[in-house]
Coordinates of C-alpha atoms in Angstrom, one line a residue:
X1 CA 0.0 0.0 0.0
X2 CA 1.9 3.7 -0.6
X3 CA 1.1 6.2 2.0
X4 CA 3.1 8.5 0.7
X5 CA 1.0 11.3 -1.5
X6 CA 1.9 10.5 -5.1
X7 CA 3.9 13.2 -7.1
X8 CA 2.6 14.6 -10.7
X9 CA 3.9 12.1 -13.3
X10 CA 7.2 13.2 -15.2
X11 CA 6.5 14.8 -18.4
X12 CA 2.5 15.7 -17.4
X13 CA 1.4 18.8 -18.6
X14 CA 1.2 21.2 -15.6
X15 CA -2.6 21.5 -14.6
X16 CA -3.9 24.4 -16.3
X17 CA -7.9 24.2 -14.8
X18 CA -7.9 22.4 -11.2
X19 CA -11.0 21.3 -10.8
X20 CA -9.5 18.6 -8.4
X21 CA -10.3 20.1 -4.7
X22 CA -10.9 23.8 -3.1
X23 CA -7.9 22.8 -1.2
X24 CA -5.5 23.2 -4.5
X25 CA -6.0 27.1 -4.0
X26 CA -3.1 29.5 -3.6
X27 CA -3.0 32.2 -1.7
X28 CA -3.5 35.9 -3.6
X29 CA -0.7 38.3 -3.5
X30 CA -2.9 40.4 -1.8
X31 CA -3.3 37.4 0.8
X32 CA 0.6 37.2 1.2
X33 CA 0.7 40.6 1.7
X34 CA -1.1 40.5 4.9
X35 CA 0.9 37.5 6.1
X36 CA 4.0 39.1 5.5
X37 CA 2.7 42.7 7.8
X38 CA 0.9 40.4 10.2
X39 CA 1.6 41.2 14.1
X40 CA 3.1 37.7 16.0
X41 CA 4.0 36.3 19.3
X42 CA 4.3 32.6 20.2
X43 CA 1.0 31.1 19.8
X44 CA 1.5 28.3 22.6
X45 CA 2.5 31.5 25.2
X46 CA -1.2 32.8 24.2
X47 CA 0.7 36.1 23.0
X48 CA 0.2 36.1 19.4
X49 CA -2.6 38.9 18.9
X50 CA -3.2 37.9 15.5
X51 CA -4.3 34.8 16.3
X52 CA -5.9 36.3 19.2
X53 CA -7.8 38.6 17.2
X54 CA -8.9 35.1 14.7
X55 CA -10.2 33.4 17.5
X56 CA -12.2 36.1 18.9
X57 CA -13.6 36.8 15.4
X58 CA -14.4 33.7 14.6
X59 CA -16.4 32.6 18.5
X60 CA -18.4 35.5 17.7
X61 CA -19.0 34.6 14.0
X62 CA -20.0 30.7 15.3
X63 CA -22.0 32.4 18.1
X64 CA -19.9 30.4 20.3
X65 CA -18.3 31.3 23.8
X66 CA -14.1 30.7 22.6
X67 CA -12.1 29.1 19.5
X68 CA -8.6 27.4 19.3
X69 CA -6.5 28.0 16.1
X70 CA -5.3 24.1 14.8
X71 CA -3.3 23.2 11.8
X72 CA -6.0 21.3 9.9
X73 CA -9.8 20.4 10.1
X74 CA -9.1 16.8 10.6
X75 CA -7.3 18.1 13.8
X76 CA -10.5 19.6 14.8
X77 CA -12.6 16.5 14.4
X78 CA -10.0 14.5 16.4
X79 CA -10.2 17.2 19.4
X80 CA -13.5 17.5 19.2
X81 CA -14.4 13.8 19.6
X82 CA -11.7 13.4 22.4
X83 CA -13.1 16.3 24.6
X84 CA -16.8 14.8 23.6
X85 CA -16.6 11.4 24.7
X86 CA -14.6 8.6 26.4
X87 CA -13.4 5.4 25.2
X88 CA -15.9 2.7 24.7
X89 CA -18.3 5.5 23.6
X90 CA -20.0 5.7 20.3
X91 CA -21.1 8.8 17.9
X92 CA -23.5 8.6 15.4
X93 CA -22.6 10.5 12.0
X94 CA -23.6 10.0 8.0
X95 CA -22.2 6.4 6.8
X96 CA -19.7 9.0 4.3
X97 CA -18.9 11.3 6.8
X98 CA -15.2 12.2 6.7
X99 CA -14.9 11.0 10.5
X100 CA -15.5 7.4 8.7
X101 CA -13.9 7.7 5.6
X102 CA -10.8 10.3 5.5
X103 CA -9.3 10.5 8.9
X104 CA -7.2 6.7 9.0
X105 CA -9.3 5.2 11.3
X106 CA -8.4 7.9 14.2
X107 CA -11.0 8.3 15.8
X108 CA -11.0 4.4 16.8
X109 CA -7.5 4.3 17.2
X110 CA -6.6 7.4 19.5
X111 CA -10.0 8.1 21.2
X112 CA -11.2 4.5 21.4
X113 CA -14.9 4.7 20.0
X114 CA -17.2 3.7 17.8
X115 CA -19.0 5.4 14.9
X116 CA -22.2 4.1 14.0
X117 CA -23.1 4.6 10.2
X118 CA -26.3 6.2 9.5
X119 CA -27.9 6.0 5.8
X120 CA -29.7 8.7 4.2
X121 CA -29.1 9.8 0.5
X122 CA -26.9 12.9 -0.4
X123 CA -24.8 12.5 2.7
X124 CA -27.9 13.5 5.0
X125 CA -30.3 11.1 7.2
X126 CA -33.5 12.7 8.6
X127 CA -35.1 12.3 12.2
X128 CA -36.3 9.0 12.0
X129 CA -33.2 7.7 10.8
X130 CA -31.6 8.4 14.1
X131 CA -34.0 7.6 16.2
X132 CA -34.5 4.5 15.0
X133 CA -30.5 4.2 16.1
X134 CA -31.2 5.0 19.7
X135 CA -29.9 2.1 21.9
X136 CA -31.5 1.3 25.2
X137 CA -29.4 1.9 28.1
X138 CA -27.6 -1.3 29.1
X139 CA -24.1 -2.3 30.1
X140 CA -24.6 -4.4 27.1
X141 CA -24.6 -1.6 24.6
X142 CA -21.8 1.1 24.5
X143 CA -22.7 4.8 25.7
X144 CA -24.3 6.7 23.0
X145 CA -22.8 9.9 23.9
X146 CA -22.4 12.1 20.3
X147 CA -24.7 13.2 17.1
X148 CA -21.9 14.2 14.8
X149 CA -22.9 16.7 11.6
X150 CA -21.0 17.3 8.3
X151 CA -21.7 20.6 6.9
X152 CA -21.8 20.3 3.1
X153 CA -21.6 17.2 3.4
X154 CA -18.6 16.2 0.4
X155 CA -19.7 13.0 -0.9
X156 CA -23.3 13.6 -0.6
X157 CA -21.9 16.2 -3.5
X158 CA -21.7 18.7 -1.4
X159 CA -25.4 19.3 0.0
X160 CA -26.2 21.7 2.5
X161 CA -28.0 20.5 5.7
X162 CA -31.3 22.2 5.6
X163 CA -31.2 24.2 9.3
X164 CA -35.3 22.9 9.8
X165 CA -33.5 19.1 9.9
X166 CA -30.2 20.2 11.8
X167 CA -32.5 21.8 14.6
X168 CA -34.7 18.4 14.8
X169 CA -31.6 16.6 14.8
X170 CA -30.0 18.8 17.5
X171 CA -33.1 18.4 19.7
X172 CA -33.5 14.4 19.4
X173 CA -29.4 14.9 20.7
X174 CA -30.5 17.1 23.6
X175 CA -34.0 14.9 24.8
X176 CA -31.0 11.7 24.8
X177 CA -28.5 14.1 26.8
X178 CA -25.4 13.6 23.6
X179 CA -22.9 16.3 22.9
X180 CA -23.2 17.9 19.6
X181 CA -20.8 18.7 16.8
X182 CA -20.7 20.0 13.4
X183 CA -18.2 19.1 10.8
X184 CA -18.1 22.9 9.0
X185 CA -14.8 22.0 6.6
X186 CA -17.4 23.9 3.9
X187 CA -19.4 25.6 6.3
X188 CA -20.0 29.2 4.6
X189 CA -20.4 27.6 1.9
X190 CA -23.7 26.0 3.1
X191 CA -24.2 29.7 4.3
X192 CA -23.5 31.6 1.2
X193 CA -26.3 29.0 -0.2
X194 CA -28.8 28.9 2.2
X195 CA -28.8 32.8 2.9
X196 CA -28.0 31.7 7.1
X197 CA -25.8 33.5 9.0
X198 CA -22.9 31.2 10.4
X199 CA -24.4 31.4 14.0
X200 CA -27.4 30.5 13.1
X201 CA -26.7 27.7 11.5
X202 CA -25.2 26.6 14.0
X203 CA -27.0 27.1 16.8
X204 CA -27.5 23.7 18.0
X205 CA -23.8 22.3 18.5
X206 CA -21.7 22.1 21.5
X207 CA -18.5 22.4 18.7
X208 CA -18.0 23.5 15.3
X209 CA -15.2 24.0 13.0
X210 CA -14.6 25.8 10.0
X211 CA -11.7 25.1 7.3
X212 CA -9.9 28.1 6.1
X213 CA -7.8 25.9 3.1
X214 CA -10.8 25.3 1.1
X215 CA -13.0 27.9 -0.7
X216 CA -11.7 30.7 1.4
X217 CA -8.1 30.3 -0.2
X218 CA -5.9 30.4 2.8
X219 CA -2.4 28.1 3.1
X220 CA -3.7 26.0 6.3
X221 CA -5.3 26.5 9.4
X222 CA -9.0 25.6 11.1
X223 CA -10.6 27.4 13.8
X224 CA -12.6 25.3 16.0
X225 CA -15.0 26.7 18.9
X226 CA -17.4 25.6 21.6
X227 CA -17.8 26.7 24.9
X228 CA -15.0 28.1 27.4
X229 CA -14.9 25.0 29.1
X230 CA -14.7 22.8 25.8
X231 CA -11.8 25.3 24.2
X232 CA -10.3 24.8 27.6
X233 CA -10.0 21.5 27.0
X234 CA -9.3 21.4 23.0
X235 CA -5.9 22.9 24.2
X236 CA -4.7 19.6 26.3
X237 CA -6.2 17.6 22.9
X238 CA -4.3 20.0 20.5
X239 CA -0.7 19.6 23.1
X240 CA -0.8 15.9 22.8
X241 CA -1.5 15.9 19.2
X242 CA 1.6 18.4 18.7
X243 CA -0.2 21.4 17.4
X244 CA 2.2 24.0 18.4
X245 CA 2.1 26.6 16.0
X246 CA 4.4 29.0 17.4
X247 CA 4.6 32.3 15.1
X248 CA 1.3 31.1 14.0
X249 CA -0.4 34.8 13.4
X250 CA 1.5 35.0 9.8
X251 CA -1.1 32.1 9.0
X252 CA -4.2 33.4 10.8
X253 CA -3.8 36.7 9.2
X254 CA -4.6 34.8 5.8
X255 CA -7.4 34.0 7.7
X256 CA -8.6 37.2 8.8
X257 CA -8.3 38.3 5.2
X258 CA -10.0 35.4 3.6
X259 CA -12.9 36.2 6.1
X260 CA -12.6 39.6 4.8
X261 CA -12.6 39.2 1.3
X262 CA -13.8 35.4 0.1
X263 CA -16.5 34.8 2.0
X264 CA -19.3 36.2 -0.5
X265 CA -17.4 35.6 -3.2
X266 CA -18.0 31.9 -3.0
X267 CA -21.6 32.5 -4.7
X268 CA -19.3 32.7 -7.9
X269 CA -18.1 29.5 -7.0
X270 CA -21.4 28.1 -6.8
X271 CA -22.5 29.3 -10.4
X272 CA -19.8 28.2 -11.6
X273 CA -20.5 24.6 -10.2
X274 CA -24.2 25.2 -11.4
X275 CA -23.0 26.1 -15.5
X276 CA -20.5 23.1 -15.2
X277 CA -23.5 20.7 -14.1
X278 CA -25.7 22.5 -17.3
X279 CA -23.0 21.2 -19.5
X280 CA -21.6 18.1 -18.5
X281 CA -25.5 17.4 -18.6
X282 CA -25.8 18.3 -22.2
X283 CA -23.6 15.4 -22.7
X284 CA -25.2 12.5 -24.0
X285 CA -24.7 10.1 -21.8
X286 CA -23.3 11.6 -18.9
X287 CA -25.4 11.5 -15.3
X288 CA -24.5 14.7 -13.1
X289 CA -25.7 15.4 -9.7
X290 CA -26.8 18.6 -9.4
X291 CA -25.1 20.7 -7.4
X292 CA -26.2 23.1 -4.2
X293 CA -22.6 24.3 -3.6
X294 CA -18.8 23.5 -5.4
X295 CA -19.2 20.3 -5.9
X296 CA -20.1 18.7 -9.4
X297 CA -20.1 15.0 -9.4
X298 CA -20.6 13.4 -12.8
X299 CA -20.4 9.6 -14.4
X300 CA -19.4 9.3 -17.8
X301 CA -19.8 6.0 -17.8
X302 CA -23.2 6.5 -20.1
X303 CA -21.0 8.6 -22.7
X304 CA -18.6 5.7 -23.1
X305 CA -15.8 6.3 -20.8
X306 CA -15.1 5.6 -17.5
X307 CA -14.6 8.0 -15.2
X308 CA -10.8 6.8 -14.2
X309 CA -10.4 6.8 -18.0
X310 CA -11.4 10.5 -18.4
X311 CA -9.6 11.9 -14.7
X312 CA -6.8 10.2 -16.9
X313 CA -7.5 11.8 -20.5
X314 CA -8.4 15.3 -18.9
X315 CA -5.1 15.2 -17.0
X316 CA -3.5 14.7 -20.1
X317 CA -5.1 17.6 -21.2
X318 CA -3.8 19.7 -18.3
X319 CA -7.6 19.5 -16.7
X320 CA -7.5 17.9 -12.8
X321 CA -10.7 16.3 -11.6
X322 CA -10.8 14.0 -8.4
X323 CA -12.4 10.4 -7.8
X324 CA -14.5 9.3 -5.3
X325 CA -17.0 6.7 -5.0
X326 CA -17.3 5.6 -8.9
X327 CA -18.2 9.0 -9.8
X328 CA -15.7 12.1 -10.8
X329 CA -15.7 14.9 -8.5
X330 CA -15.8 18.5 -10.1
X331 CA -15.0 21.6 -7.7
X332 CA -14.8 25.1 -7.9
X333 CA -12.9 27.6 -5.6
X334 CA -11.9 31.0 -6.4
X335 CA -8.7 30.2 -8.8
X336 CA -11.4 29.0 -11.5
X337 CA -13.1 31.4 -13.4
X338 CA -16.5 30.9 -15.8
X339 CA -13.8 30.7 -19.2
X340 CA -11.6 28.3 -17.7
X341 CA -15.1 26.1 -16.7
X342 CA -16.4 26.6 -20.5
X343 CA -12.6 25.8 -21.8
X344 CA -13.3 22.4 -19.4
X345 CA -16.8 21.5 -20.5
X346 CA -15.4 22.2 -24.3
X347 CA -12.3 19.2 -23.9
X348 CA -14.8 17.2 -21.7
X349 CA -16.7 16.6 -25.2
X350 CA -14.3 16.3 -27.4
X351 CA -12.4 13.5 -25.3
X352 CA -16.3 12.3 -24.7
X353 CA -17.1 12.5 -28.5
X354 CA -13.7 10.9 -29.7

């Protein structure tokens, strides 16, 4: 098995249209720019102030008591797991939820529980869905002790959690007395869509977390917040998982200005997404999800193809796309414009017509 990430193939055209992930973004001169004047102190001595001033902004963005600056969202899911339950325990999250499928077993390995896979289509399951999981209480039977929420949610094709189902959800957690969290890797993105403020949406959960390396363009970082008692203990969690960040303000201030400036840009991303499905759909042949956010997923299977084949010819025409689950993943961030999506549909059906 290689763990190690594979590098480009020599002699591959350079990717020209990256349609791979929202994470393949680079950070904008402008962006840099505000790295390089940012203020810093050593973050683990609590006297950086421009990760000071991140955290703050972001608490009272999530309508949330605290944050903790981490290094990656996967970070914050590990935290926030480890401060919600103890070992033995189990959660209950979407079957595709990136707890389950993206995070190398962690969660069973380092915190010791168990996630219990609930269906529903489009990454989401309704109310009766978990309440049909509810175990009776018996030593039998491990402690059911978190609802966990993945807002989009990515394989679902990046849906957004209607807040009418979140709140149901969030109430069955409170009448069984579970800890709440939300997954928010593409959190204003669901926002942006749904026309919810961020605190709003939510309102519900003990923790949340929101990924700054997606959409919003910035090198790395997560901010991840809950009450002062829960931040409180995030910091032990992020210690023993070696999260020192040190000088970590250059990195929050890409933050600050990705908060500042991409946020309501991402509604270009999503008709972007929206034009790409329109085409790809006007391919004979080819079944496309349609999108509520970035995320276009898409089978050419129909058109003659299959989708490893044309990742494999588009990469050849210097075109990335990602795949997951038997389909190909489409994604648009703010380094892909409408031209560069009508240059991608036009060698889509050529390779598709040839």
């Amino acid at each position: 098995m290689v763990q190690i990430p594979e590098r480009p193939a020599p002699g591959a055209p350079p990717v020209r249209i990256n349609l791979y992930s929202d994470t393949q973004t680079r950070p904008s001169a402008a962006m840099k720019a505000a790295m390089m004047e940012a203020e810093v102190g050593d973050e683990q001595h609590g006297d950086d102030p421009t990760v000071h001033a991140l955290c703050d902004r972001m608490a009272a963005l999530l309508g949330k008591e605290a944050a903790v600056y981490l290094p990656s969202g996967t970070m914050a899911n590990v935290i926030a797991v480890n401060v919600h339950c103890r070992n033995g325990d189990e959660v209950l999250a979407h079957e595709t939820a990136h707890i389950l499928t993206s995070e190398a077993g962690t969660h069973a390995a380092i915190a010791g529980v168990q996630v219990n896979p609930l269906r529903g289509p489009r990454g989401m399951f309704d109310a009766d869905t978990l309440r049909a999981a509810i175990r009776p209480r018996s030593r039998h039977s491990p402690e059911q002790t978190l609802l966990e929420i993945e807002q989009t949610a990515n394989i679902g094709g990046g849906a957004v959690w209607p807040l009418a189902t979140l709140t149901e959800l969030t109430g069955i957690a409170r009448e069984q007395g579970w800890s709440t969290h939300m997954d928010g890797a593409r959190l204003m993105n669901a926002c942006v869509a749904a026309g919810i403020p961020a605190d709003r949406m939510c309102a519900g959960f003990d923790s949340v977390w929101l990924d700054f390396t997606k959409g919003l363009g910035a090198p790395l970082g997560a901010v991840l917040a809950g009450s002062h008692e829960f931040i409180d203990r995030a910091w032990r969690w992020k210690q023993r998982l070696g999260g020192s960040m040190r000088q970590a303000g250059i990195c929050a201030a890409a933050c600050l200005y990705a908060l500042d400036h991409n946020v309501d840009r991402l509604a270009e991303d999503h008709a972007n997404a929206k034009a790409l499905a329109v085409g790809l759909r006007g391919i004979e042949g080819v079944v496309v999800e349609e999108p509520d956010t970035n995320l276009v997923f898409f089978d050419p299977t129909g058109a003659g193809m299959s989708p490893a084949a044309l990742q494999a010819a588009l990469r050849g025409e210097g075109i990335a796309v990602s795949g997951l689950g038997g389909r190909l993943r489409a994604c648009t961030h703010l380094d892909v414009d409408a031209p560069m999506i009508e240059e991608a549909l036009a060698v889509t059906r050529r390779l598709l017509r040839g």
